Protein backbone atom coordinates (compact mmCIF):
# COMPACT_ATOMS: atom_id res chain seq x y z
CA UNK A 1 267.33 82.41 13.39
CA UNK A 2 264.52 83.09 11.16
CA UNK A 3 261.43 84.65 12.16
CA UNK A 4 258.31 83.74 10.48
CA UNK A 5 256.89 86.94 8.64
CA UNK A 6 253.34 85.85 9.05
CA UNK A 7 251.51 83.41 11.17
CA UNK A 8 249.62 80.44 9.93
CA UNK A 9 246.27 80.21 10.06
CA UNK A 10 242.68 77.55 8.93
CA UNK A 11 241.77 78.66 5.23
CA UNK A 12 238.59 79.54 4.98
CA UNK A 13 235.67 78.18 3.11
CA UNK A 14 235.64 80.49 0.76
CA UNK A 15 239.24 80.08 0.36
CA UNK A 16 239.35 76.28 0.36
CA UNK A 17 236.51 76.26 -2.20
CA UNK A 18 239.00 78.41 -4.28
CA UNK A 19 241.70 76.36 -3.97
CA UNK A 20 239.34 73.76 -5.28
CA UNK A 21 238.55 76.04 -8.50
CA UNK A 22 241.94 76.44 -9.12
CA UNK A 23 242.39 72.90 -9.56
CA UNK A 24 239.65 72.40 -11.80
CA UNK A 25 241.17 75.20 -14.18
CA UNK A 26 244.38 73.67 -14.20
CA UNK A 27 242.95 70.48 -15.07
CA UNK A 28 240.89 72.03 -18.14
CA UNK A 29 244.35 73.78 -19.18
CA UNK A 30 246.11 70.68 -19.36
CA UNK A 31 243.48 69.14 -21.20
CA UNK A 32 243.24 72.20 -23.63
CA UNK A 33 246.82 72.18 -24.14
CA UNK A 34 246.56 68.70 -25.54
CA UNK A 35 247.42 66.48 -22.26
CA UNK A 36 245.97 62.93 -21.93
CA UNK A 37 245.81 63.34 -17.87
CA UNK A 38 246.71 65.49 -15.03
CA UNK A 39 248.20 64.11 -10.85
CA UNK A 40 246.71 65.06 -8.27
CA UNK A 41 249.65 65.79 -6.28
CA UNK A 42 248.22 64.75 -2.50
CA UNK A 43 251.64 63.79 -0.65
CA UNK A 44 254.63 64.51 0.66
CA UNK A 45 253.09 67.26 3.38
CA UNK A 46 251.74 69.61 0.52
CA UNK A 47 247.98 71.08 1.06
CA UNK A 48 245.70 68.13 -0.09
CA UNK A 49 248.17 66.21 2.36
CA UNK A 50 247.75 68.89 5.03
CA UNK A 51 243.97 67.80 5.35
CA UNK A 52 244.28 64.14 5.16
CA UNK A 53 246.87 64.04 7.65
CA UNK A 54 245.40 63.45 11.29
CA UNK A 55 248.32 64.97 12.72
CA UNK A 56 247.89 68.23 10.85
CA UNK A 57 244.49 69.06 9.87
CA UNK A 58 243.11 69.84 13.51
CA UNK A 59 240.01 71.51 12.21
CA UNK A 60 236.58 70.81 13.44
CA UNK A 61 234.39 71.67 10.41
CA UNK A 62 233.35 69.90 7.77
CA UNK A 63 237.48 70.21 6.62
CA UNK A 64 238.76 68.01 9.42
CA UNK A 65 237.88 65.62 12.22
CA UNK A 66 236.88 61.85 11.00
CA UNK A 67 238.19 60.12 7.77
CA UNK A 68 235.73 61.37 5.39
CA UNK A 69 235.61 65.07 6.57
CA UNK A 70 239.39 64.92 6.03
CA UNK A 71 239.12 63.63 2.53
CA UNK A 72 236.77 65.77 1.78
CA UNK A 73 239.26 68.16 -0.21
CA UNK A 74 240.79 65.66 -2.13
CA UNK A 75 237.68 64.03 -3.48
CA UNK A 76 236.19 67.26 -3.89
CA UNK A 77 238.86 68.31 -6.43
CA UNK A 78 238.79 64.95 -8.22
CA UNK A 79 234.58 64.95 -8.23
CA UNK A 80 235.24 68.83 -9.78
CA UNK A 81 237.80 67.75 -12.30
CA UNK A 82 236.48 64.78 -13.56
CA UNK A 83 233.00 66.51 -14.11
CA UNK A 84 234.93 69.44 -16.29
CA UNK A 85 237.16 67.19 -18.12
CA UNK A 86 235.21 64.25 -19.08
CA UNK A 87 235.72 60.76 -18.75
CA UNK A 88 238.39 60.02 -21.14
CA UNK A 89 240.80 62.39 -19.61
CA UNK A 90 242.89 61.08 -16.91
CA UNK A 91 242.75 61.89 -13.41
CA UNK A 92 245.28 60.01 -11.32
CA UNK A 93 246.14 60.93 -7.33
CA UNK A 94 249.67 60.73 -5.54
CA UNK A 95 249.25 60.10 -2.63
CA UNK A 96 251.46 58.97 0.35
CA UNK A 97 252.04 55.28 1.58
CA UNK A 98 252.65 55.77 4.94
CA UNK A 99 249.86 58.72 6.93
């Protein structure tokens, strides 16, 4: 049986804001490095999932609750990225058919 070292716990805004950063500077890397586009990778349970998903996000801030507060992450980052990598760099978004 393992035993979970540490216990989960609600980011932060400061934190989720962050997280949000660090996808802008990824973005601007890939475009630096000569990319055409970057994926927003928003499925298959990972964080941007986390929030969309009624079932998991159970926050009751500005992060969670209706539809839009969930999305709220994901169109965050996309807003962010697209403003710091122009318009002819791609921004695409995986996301999951069935949440």
């Amino acid at each position: 049986v393992l035993t979970p070292v540490f216990k989960p716990r609600s980011l932060e805004e400061s934190e989720i804001l962050h997280i949000v950063d660090l996808f802008v500077d990824a973005a601007v890397l890939a475009k630096q490095a000569g990319f055409s586009g970057v994926q927003i990778h928003a499925a298959h349970g990972y964080l941007i999932s986390q929030f969309l998903s009624p079932l998991v996000n159970q926050r009751t801030d500005q992060w969670g609750g209706n539809k839009q507060n969930r999305r709220r992450l994901l169109l965050t980052i996309v807003e962010r990225v697209k403003q710091n990598v122009g318009d002819k760099f791609i921004v695409g978004v995986k996301l999951n058919s069935a949440d």
